[in-house]
XYZ file of C-alpha atoms in Angstrom:
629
model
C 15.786 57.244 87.545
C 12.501 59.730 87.784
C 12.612 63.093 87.082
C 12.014 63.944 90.451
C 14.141 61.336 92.690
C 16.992 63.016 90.804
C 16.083 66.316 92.067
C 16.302 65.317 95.732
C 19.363 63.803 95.574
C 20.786 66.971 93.707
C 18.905 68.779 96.479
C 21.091 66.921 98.883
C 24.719 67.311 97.670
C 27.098 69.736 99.254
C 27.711 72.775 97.123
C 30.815 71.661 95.872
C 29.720 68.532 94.812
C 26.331 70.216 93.495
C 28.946 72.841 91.290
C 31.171 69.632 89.672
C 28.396 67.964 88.465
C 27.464 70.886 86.423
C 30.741 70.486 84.757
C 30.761 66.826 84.398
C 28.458 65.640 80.577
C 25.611 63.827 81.313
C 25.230 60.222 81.341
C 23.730 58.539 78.158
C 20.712 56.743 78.437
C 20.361 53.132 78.116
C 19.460 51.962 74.402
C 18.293 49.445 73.114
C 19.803 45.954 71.849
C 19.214 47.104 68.043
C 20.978 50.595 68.405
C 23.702 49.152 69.991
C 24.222 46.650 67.745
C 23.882 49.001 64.722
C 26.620 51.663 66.647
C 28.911 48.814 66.401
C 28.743 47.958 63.292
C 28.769 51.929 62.074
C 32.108 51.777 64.562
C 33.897 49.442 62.299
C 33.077 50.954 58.989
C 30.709 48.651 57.646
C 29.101 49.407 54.674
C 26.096 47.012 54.793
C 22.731 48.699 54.992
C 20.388 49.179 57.999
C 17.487 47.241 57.415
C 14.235 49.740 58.193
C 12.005 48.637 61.122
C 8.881 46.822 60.401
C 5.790 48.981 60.779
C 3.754 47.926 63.659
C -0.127 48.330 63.215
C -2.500 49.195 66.099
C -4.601 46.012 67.221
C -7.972 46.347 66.311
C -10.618 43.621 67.820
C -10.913 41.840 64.626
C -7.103 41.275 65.153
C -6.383 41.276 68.982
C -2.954 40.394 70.592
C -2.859 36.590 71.936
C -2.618 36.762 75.527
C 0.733 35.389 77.221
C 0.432 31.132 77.253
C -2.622 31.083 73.958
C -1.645 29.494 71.200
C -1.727 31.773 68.090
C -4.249 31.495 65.323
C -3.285 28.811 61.967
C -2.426 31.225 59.203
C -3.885 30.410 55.934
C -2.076 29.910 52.473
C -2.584 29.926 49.077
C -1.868 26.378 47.601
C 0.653 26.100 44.554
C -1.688 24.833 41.934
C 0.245 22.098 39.933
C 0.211 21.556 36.578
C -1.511 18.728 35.087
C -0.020 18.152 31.718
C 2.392 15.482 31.609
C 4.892 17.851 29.942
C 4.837 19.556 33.186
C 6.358 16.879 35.072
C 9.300 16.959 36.869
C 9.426 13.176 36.849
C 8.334 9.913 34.975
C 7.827 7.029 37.798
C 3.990 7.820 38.482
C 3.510 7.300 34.831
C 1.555 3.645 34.227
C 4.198 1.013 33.155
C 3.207 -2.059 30.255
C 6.315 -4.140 31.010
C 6.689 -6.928 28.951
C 8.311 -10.281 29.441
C 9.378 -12.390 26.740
C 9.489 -15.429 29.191
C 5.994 -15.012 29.500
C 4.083 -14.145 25.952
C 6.174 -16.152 23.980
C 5.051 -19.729 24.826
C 1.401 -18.214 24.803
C 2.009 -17.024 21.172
C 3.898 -19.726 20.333
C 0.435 -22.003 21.363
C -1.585 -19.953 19.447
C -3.473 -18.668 22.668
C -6.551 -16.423 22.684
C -6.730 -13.616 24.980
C -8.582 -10.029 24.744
C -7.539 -8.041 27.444
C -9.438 -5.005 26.628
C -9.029 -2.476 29.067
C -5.535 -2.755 28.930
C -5.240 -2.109 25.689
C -7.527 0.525 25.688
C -5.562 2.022 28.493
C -2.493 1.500 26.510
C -3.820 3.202 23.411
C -4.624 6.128 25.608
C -1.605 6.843 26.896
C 0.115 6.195 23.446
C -2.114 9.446 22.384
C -0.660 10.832 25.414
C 2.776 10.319 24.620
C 2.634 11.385 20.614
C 0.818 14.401 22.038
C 3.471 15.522 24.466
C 6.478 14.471 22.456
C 5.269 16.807 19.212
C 4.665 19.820 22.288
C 7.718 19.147 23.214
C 9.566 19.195 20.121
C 7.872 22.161 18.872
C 9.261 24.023 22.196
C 12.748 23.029 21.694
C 12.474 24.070 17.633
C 10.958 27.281 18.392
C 13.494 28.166 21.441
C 14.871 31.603 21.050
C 18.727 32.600 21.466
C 18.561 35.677 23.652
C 16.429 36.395 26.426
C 13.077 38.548 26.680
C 10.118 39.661 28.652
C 7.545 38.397 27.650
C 3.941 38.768 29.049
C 1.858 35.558 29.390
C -1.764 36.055 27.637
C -3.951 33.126 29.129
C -4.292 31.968 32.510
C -2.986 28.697 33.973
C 1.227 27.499 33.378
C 3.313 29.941 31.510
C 6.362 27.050 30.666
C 6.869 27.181 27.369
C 5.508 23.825 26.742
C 1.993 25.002 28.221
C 1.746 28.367 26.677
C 3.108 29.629 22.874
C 3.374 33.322 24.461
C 6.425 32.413 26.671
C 9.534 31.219 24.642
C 12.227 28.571 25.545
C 15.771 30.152 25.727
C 18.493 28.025 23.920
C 21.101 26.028 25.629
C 19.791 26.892 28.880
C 19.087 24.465 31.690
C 15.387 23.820 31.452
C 16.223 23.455 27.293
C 18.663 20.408 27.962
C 15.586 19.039 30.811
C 12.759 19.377 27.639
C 15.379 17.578 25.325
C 16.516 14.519 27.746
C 12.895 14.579 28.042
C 11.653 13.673 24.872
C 13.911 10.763 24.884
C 12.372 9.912 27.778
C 9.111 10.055 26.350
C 10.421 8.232 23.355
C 11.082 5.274 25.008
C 8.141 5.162 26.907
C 6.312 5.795 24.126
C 8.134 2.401 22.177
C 7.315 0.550 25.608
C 3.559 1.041 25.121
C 3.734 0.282 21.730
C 5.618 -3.360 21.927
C 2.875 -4.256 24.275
C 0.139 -2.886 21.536
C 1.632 -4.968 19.342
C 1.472 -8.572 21.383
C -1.847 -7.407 23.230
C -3.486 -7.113 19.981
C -2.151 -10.751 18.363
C -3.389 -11.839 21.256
C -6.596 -10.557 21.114
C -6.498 -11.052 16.757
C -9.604 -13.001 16.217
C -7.399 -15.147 13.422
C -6.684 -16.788 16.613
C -9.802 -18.882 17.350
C -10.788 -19.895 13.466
C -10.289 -23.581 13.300
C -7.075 -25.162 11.556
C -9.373 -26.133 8.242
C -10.316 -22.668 8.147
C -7.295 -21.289 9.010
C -5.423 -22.977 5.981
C -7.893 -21.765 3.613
C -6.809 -18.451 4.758
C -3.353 -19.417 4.196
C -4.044 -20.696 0.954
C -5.196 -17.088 -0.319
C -2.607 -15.455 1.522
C -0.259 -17.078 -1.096
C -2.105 -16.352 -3.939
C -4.364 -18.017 -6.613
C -2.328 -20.240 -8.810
C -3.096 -18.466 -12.576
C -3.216 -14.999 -11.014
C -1.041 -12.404 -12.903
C 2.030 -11.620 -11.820
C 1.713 -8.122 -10.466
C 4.485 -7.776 -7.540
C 7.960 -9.219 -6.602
C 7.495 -10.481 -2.678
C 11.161 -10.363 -1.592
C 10.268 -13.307 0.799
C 7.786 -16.029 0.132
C 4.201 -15.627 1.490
C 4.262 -19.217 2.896
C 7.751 -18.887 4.982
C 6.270 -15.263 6.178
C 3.368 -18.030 7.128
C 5.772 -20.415 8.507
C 7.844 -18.235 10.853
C 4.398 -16.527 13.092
C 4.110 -19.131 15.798
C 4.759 -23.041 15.824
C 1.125 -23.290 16.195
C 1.346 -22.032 12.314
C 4.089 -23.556 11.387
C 2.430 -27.201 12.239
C -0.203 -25.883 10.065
C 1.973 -24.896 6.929
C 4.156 -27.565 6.851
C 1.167 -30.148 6.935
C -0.574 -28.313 3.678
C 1.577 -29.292 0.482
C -0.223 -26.905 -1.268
C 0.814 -24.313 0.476
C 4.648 -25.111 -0.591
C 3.420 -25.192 -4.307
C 3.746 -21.404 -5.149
C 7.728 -21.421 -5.649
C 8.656 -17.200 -5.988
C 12.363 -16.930 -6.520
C 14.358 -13.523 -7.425
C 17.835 -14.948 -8.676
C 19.824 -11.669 -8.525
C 21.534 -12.560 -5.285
C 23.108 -15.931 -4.395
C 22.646 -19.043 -6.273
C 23.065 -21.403 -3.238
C 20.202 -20.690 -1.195
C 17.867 -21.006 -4.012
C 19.217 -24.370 -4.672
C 18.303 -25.601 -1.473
C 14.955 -23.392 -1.160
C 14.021 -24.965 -4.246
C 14.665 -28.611 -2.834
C 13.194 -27.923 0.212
C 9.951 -27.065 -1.818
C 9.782 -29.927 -4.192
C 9.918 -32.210 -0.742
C 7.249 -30.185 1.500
C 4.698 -29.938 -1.861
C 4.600 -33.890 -2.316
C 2.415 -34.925 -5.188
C 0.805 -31.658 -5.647
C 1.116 -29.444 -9.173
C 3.736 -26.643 -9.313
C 3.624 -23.203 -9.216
C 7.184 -21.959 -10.279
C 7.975 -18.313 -10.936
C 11.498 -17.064 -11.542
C 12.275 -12.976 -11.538
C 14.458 -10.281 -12.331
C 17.293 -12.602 -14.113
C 17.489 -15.422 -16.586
C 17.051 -18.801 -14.791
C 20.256 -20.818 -14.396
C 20.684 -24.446 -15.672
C 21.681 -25.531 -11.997
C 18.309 -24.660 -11.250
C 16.637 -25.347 -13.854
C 17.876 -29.124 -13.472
C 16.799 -28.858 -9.290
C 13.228 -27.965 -10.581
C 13.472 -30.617 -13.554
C 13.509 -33.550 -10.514
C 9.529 -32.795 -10.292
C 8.613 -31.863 -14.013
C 5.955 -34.154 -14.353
C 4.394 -31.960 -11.541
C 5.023 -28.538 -13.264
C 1.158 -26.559 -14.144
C 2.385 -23.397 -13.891
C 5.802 -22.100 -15.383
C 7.203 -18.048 -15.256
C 10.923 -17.879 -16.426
C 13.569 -15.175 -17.653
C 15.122 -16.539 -19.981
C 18.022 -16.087 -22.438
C 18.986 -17.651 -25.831
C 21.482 -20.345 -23.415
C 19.106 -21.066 -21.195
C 15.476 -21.099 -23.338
C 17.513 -23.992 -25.262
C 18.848 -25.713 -21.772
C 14.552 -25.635 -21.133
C 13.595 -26.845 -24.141
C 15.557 -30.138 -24.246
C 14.770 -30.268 -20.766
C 10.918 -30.634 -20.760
C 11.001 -32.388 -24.248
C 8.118 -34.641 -23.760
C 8.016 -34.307 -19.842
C 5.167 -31.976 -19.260
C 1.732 -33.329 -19.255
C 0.306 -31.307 -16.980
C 1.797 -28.060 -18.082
C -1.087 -25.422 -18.118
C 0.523 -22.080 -17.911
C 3.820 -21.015 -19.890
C 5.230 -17.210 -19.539
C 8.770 -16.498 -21.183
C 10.460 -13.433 -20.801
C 13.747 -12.575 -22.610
C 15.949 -10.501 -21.992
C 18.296 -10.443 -24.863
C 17.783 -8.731 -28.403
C 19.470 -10.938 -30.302
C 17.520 -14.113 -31.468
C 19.033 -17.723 -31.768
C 18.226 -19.440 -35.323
C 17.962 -22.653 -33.425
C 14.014 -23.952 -32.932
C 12.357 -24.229 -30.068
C 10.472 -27.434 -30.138
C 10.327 -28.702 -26.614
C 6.508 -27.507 -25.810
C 5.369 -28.947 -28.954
C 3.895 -31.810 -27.093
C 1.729 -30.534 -23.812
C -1.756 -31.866 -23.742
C -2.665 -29.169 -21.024
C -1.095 -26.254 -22.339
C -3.562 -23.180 -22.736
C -2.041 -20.212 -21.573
C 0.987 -18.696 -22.917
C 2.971 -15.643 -22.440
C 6.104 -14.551 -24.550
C 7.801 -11.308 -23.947
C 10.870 -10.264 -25.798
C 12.556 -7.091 -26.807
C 12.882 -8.265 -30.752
C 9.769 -9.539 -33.067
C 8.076 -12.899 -31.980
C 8.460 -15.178 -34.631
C 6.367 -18.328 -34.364
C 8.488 -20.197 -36.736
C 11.242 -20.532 -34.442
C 9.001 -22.033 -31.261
C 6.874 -24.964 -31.701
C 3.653 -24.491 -29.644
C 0.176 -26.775 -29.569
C -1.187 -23.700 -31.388
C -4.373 -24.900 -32.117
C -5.365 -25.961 -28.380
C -4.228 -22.408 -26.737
C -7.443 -20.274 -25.182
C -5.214 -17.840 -24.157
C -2.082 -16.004 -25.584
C -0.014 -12.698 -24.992
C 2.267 -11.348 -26.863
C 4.553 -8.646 -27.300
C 6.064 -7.468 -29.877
C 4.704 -8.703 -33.198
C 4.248 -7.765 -36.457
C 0.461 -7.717 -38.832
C 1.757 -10.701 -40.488
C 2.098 -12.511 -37.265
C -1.073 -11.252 -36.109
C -2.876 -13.376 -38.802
C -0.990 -16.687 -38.343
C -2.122 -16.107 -34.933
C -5.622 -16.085 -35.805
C -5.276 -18.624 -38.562
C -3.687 -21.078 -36.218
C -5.188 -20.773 -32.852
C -8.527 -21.918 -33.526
C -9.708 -22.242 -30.100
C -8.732 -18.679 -28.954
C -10.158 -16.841 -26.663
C -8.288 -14.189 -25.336
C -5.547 -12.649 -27.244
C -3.499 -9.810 -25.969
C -0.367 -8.123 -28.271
C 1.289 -5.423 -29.140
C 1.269 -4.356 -32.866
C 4.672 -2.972 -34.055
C 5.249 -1.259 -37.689
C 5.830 -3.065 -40.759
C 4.284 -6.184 -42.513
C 7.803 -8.383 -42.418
C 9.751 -9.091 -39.950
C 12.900 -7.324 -39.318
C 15.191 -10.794 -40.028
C 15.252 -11.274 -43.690
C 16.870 -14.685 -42.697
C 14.193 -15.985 -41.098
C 10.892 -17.745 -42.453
C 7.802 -15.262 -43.287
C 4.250 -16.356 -42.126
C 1.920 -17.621 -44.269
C -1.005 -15.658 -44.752
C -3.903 -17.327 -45.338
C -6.025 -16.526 -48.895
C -8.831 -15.048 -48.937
C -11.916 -17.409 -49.709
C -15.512 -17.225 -50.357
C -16.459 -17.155 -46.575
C -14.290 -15.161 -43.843
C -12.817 -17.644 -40.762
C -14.776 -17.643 -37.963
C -12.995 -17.613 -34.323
C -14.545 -17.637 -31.226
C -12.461 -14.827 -29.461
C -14.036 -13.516 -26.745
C -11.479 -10.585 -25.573
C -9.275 -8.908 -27.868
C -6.339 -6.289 -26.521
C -4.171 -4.862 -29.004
C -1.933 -2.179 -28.399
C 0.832 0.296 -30.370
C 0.480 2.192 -33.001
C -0.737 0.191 -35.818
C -3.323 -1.790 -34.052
C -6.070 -0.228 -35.839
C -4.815 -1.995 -39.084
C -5.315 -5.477 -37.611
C -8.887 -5.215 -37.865
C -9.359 -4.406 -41.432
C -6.456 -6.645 -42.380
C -8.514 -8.250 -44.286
C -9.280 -5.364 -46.143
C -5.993 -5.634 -48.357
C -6.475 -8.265 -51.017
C -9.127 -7.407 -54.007
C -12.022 -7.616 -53.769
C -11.871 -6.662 -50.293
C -13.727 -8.604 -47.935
C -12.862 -10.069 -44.350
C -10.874 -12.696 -43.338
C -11.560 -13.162 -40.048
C -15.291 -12.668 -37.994
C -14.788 -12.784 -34.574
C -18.774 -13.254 -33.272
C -18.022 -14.171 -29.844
C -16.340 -11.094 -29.426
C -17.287 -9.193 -26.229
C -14.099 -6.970 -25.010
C -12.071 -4.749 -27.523
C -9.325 -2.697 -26.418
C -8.044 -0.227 -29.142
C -4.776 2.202 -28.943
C -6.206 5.197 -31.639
C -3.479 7.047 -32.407
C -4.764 10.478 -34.130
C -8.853 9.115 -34.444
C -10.558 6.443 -35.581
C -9.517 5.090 -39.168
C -12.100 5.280 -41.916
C -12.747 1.554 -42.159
C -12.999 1.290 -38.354
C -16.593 1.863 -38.456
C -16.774 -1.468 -40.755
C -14.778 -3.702 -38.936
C -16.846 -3.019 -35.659
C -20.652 -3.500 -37.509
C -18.883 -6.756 -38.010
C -19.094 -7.647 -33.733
C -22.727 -8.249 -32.931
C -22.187 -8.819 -29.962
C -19.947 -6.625 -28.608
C -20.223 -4.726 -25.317
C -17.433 -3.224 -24.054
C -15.034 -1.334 -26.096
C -11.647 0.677 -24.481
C -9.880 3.301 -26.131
C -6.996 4.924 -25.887
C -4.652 7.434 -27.545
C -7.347 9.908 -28.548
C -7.882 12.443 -26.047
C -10.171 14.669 -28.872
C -13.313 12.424 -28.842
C -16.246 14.089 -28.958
C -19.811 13.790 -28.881
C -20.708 12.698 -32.422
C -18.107 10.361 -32.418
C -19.004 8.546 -29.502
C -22.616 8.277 -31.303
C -21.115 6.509 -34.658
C -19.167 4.248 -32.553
C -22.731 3.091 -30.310
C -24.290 2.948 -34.172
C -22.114 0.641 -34.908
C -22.276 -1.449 -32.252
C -25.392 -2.352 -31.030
C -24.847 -4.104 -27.939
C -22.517 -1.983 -26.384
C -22.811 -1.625 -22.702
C -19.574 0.492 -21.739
C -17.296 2.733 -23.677
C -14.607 3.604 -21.761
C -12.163 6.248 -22.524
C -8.440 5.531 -20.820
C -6.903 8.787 -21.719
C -9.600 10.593 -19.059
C -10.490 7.759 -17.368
C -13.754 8.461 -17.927
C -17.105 5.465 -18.560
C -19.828 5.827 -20.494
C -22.375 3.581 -20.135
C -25.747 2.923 -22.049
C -29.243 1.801 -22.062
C -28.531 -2.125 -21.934
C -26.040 -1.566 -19.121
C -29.089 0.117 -17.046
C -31.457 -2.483 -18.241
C -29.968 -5.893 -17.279
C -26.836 -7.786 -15.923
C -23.956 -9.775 -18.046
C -24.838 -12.635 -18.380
C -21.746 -15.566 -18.003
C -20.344 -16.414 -21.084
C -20.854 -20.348 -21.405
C -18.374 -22.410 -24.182
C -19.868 -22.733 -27.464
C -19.734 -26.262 -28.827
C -18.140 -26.448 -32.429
C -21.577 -28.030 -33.682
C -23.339 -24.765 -32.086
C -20.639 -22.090 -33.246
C -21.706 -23.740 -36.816
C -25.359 -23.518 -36.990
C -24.537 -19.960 -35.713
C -22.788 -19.065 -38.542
C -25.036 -19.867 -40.923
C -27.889 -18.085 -39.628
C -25.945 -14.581 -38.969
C -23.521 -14.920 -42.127
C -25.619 -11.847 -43.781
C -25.750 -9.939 -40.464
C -21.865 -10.024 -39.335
C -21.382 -8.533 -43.024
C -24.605 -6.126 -43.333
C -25.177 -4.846 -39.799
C -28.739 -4.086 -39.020
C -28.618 -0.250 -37.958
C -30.744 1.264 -35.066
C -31.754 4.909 -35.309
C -30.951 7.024 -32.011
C -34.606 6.900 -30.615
C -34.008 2.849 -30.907
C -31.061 3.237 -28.846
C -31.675 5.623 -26.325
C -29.034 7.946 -26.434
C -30.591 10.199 -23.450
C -30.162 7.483 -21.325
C -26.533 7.642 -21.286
C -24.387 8.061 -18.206
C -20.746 9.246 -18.312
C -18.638 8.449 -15.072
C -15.606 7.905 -13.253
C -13.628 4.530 -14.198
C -13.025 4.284 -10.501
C -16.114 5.578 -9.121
C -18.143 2.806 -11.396
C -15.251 -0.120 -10.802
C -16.282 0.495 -6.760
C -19.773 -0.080 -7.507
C -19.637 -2.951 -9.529
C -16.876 -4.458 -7.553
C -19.536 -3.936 -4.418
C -22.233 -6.150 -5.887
C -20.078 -9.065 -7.173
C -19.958 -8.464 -11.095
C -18.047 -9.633 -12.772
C -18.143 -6.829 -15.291
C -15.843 -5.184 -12.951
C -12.862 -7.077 -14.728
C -13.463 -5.363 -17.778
C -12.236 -1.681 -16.121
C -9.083 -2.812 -14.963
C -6.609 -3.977 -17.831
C -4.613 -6.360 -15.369
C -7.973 -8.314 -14.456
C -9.282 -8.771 -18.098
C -8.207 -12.535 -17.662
C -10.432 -13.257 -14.760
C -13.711 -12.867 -16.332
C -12.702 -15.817 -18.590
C -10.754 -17.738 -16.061
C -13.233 -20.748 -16.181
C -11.885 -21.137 -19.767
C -8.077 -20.734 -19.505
C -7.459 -24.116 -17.614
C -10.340 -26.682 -19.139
C-alpha cells in the first residue's frame, strides 16, 4: 500500500481505533522468495553457508538486454585442444590394424608367390617407429615415477602428462601409473602385430622370389658351403634342411639337387639315433654324387661309421674325431675302398697313442689334403699315408725331426702348415725315430709354395740344415712365396741366411716380436728381394713396398718336374749367394705401413687374390686350384 492511501484510511478511523493501532507492531513487509527461504533454513539451525548474490552489471549497448520472445546470442568457447601423441590416448581402436591370416599367406608362401606391396609396408614400418617410440616414453615415465606427491610447474607449452613433458612427474601406484603400465602392454602387442606382418610382407616382396629355379639352386649351393672350405663354425642344423623347411616351392627344389644333400654336418654329442637315420636319409637324397662328411665335437661311433661306410666309394671329403678305438674301426674300414678320397682331417682327442699302425689310407690315388690334430707328437711311423702325392698337409704338434721327414718325403708339397714343439726326439722312446736324410753335395729342392710354422722353435726349422759339418742346406724351397714365422725374443742370427735363400719370396708374417724396429725391418727387405708385404701380427700392422705399388700377383701356375729342373741349375749359385740390392735399388721411401684390415678391405674390393695372404684361415684359397688336381 502507498504512503499516502495509508494516511487516509488512518485519517478515517474512529479515535479509538486510530489509538490501538498505535499499540499494535507493524506489519512486516513482504520479502522475497530468497530471504524467506534463507530465514528458514537459519530457523532450523543449519550450518551450511549463504551463498553471496551474483553481482549484476549495468547493460551497456555493446551488451543490451534481449527483449521478451528474442532468442539470446550463441556464446563462444574455447575448444579443449587434444593431444596428438599417441601416448596421449585414451584408447587404441583408431590405431591402423595389419591383421594377418594364416589361411591366407601361407599357400601364397608355400607357392613361392611374388608380391611387393609397398605402401603397406612402408606404412607398417612407420608405425613400428611409432610404437618403439612411445613404448621407450612410456617406460621411461613409469621408471622415473616419484613416490610422494609435488607441485610442480610445467616449463613448455602444450600437454603437461608426464609422458609429454619431463617437468611433470608420474606418482607411483596411482591410477594413471597402472593406465601407462597396462598400456605399454598394449603397445607391446601391437607393436609384435606390425612386426609379424613386416616379416611375411617383406618375403613376399624378397626379390629371391622371382630368380629362376637354375639360379636359385646355385644360390643354394653356396648357401651350403664350398666343398674344401675350412671348417670355421659348428651350424647346429644343416644349411640344406634350413633350405628344405622355407616353402614347398623350395623344398621341390632341394630335394631334386643331390648335391645339395652332399655336405653331411653332424655334432654327435646328443642322440645317436637321429644321426643314424639323418645319415641314411643323406646317402639316399645325394645319389651318385661325392661326399662331403664332417663329424664334430665327439669321436665318431662305429654304428656310424659303418652307416657312412654303405657309400665309401663316394667319400671326397672326410672330417672325423677320432679316438685310438675308433681311428682303428676307420682304418680297416676304408682299407682299399677310397678312390676318390681327396680331403682327410683327423682330430684326436686322446693323449695316449696306440702302438698299432695305421695303414688303411696307404692306398688313395686322390688323396692331397690332409689334416692331423692330436694332443701328443705326430709320429708318421705309426700312419701310412701316400706321402709323396700330398700338396697339402697340416699338422700339429710335431717335433724338428718330423719336420724333415716331412720335407724329405712329400715331394710334391705345397702348402705345409705345423706347429713346432721342443726337442729333436720324440717323447716315446718306444717308438721308431725318423730318418733324417744326409747331407749331400746339392741341398733338396721342393716346390713349397706357402710355409706356416708356428711355436716356439719354429725359427730352428729353417736353418735345420745348419747342424751337420760343414754346414750347408738341406732343403731350398724356390717356389716359396708365403712364410709365416712365430719369433719368439727376435730374429735368430742365421735367420737372415735362410731367407737370402727364397728368391722369390713376397710375403712374410711375423709374430711374437712386438720390439721390431726400423732397421730391422730394412735387413729383413735386404734379404729378400721380392718382398711385397711384411706384415706384423702382434700390431696388426702391413707394410708394403715398391713391387706391391708397381704391379699385381701374378697366379702361380704348376711347375712341371722337367721345368723345376732346368730351374735349378741355372739359380743353384743364386739360392746360396743372394745377389744384394742397396736401399736406393729398393726404394725404401716408397714404403707404406697400414692397417691389416684397412688394406684386406681394399684388396678384397678389387678381386685379389693377395687378399688371402692377410687372413691366416684363407691362406689355402690362394692355392686351391692345386689342392684337388
Amino acid at each position: 500500500m502507498s504512503p499516502r492511501r495509508h494516511e487516509h484510511a488512518m485519517s478515517n478511523l474512529p479515535d479509538s481505533a486510530w489509538i490501538q493501532s498505535l499499540r499494535t507492531p507493524p506489519k512486516p513487509q513482504s520479502r522475497t522468495r530468497t530471504q524467506r527461504s534463507a530465514a528458514v533454513r537459519i530457523s532450523t539451525g543449519s550450518t551450511r553457508p549463504i551463498p553471496p548474490a551474483k553481482p549484476s552489471f549495468p547493460r551497456s549497448p555493446l551488451n543490451p538486454t534481449p527483449a521478451a520472445g528474442q532468442p539470446r546470442p550463441p556464446v563462444s568457447f574455447q575448444p579443449v585442444l587434444q593431444c596428438p601423441n599417441l601416448c596421449c590416448a585414451r584408447s587404441l581402436h583408431s590405431l591402423p590394424k595389419f591383421p594377418l591370416s594364416k589361411a591366407s599367406y601361407l599357400p601364397k608362401l608355400r607357392d613361392n608367390i611374388y608380391k611387393n606391396d609397398r605402401e603397406r609396408i612402408r606404412r607398417a614400418e612407420a608405425q613400428r617407429a611409432l610404437y618403439l617410440d612411445v613404448i621407450d616414453r612410456l617406460n621411461s615415465c613409469i621408471l622415473t615415477a616419484i613416490a610422494t606427491p609435488h607441485s610442480s610447474f610445467p616449463k613448455t607449452p602444450g600437454c603437461h602428462q608426464p609422458c609429454c613433458d619431463p617437468s611433470v612427474h608420474l606418482l607411483r601406484s596411482s591410477r594413471e601409473w597402472a593406465r601407462y603400465k597396462s598400456n605399454v602392454k598394449d603397445f607391446e602387442l601391437r607393436l609384435k602385430e606390425v612386426e609379424a606382418f613386416l616379416t611375411v610382407a617383406k618375403s613376399f616382396a624378397s626379390p629371391v622370389r622371382k630368380l629362376p629355379p637354375e639360379l636359385l639352386t646355385l644360390v643354394f649351393r653356396t648357401v651350403v658351403s664350398a666343398p674344401n672350405a675350412p671348417v670355421t663354425f659348428n651350424q647346429p642344423i644343416p644349411a640344406t634342411e634350413v633350405l628344405a623347411h622355407v616353402c614347398s616351392y623350395w623344398r621341390h627344389l632341394a630335394l631334386a639337387d643331390g648335391r645339395l644333400w652332399s655336405v653331411v654336418k653332424m655334432d654327435t654329442r646328443w642322440q645317436l639315433r637321429p644321426h643314424l637315420a639323418r645319415a641314411q636319409f643323406y646317402l639316399e637324397q645325394s645319389g651318385s654324387q661325392a661326399l662331403d662328411i664332417r663329424v664334430y665335437d665327439a669321436a665318431v661311433d662305429e654304428k656310424l661309421l659303418s652307416a657312412f661306410g654303405q657309400a665309401i666309394d663316394r667319400w671326397k671329403y672326410l672330417v672325423l674325431k677320432v679316438n685310438n678305438s675308433s681311428l682303428n674301426t676307420l682304418s680297416n674300414l676304408v682299407r682299399g675302398r677310397i678312390p676318390h678320397l681327396a680331403s682327410l682331417t683327423l682330430m684326436k682327442n686322446e693323449a695316449s697313442r696306440d702302438p698299432v699302425l695305421v695303414d688303411g689310407f696307404a692306398v688313395a690315388p686322390s688323396l692331397r689334403r690332409v689334416v692331423i690334430g692330436a694332443q701328443a707328437h705326430i709320429w708318421p711311423a705309426l700312419m701310412t699315408l701316400p706321402w709323396n702325392q700330398l700338396t697339402c698337409l697340416i699338422l700339429n704338434p710335431i717335433t724338428l725331426n718330423t719336420f724333415a721327414e716331412i720335407i724329405h718325403n712329400c715331394t710334391q708339397l705345397l702348402f705345409f702348415d705345423a706347429r713346432v714343439s721342443m726337442g729333436l726326439e720324440d717323447v716315446d722312446p718306444s717308438l721308431l725315430s725318423p730318418h733324417i736324410p744326409d747331407a749331400g753335395a746339392t741341398a733338396l729342392r721342393r716346390p713349397l709354395r706357402t710355409l706356416i710354422l708356428r711355436g716356439s722353435f719354429c725359427q730352428d726349422v729353417l736353418f735345420l740344415a745348419l747342424l751337420p759339418t760343414p754346414p750347408r742346406p738341406l732343403f731350398v724351397f724356390p717356389q716359396l712365396r708365403v712364410l709365416t714365422l712365430e719369433i719368439t725374443g727376435g730374429p735368430h742370427p742365421c735367420l737372415y741366411a735362410a731367407l737370402g735363400r727364397c728368391l722369390r719370396l713376397e710375403m712374410f708374417a711375423i709374430g711374437g716380436w712386438s720390439s721390431a724396429e726400423m732397421e730391422d725391418v730394412l735387413s729383413f727387405v735386404l734379404a729378400m728381394p721380392a718382398l711385397r708385404i711384411m706384415h706384423f701380427r702382434d700390431h696388426k700392422t702391413v707394410m708394403t713396398t715398391k713391387a706391391f705399388c708397381e704391379q699385381e700377383v701374378r697366379p702361380q701356375e704348376v711347375l712341371a718336374e722337367s721345368e723345376d729342373e732346368d730351374d735349378a741349375e741355372g739359380d743353384v749359385v743364386l739360392e746360396v749367394e743372394p745377389e744384394w740390392k742397396s736401399l736406393a735399388e729398393l726404394g725404401v721411401e716408397r714404403f707404406e705401413s697400414c692397417n691389416v684390415e684397412v688394406l684386406y678391405d681394399s684388396l678384397a674390393g678389387r678381386g685379389s687374390i693377395e687378399a688371402c695372404r692377410l687372413r691366416p684361415r684363407e691362406l689355402e684359397y690362394e692355392l686351391e686350384h692345386l689342392f684337388y688336381r
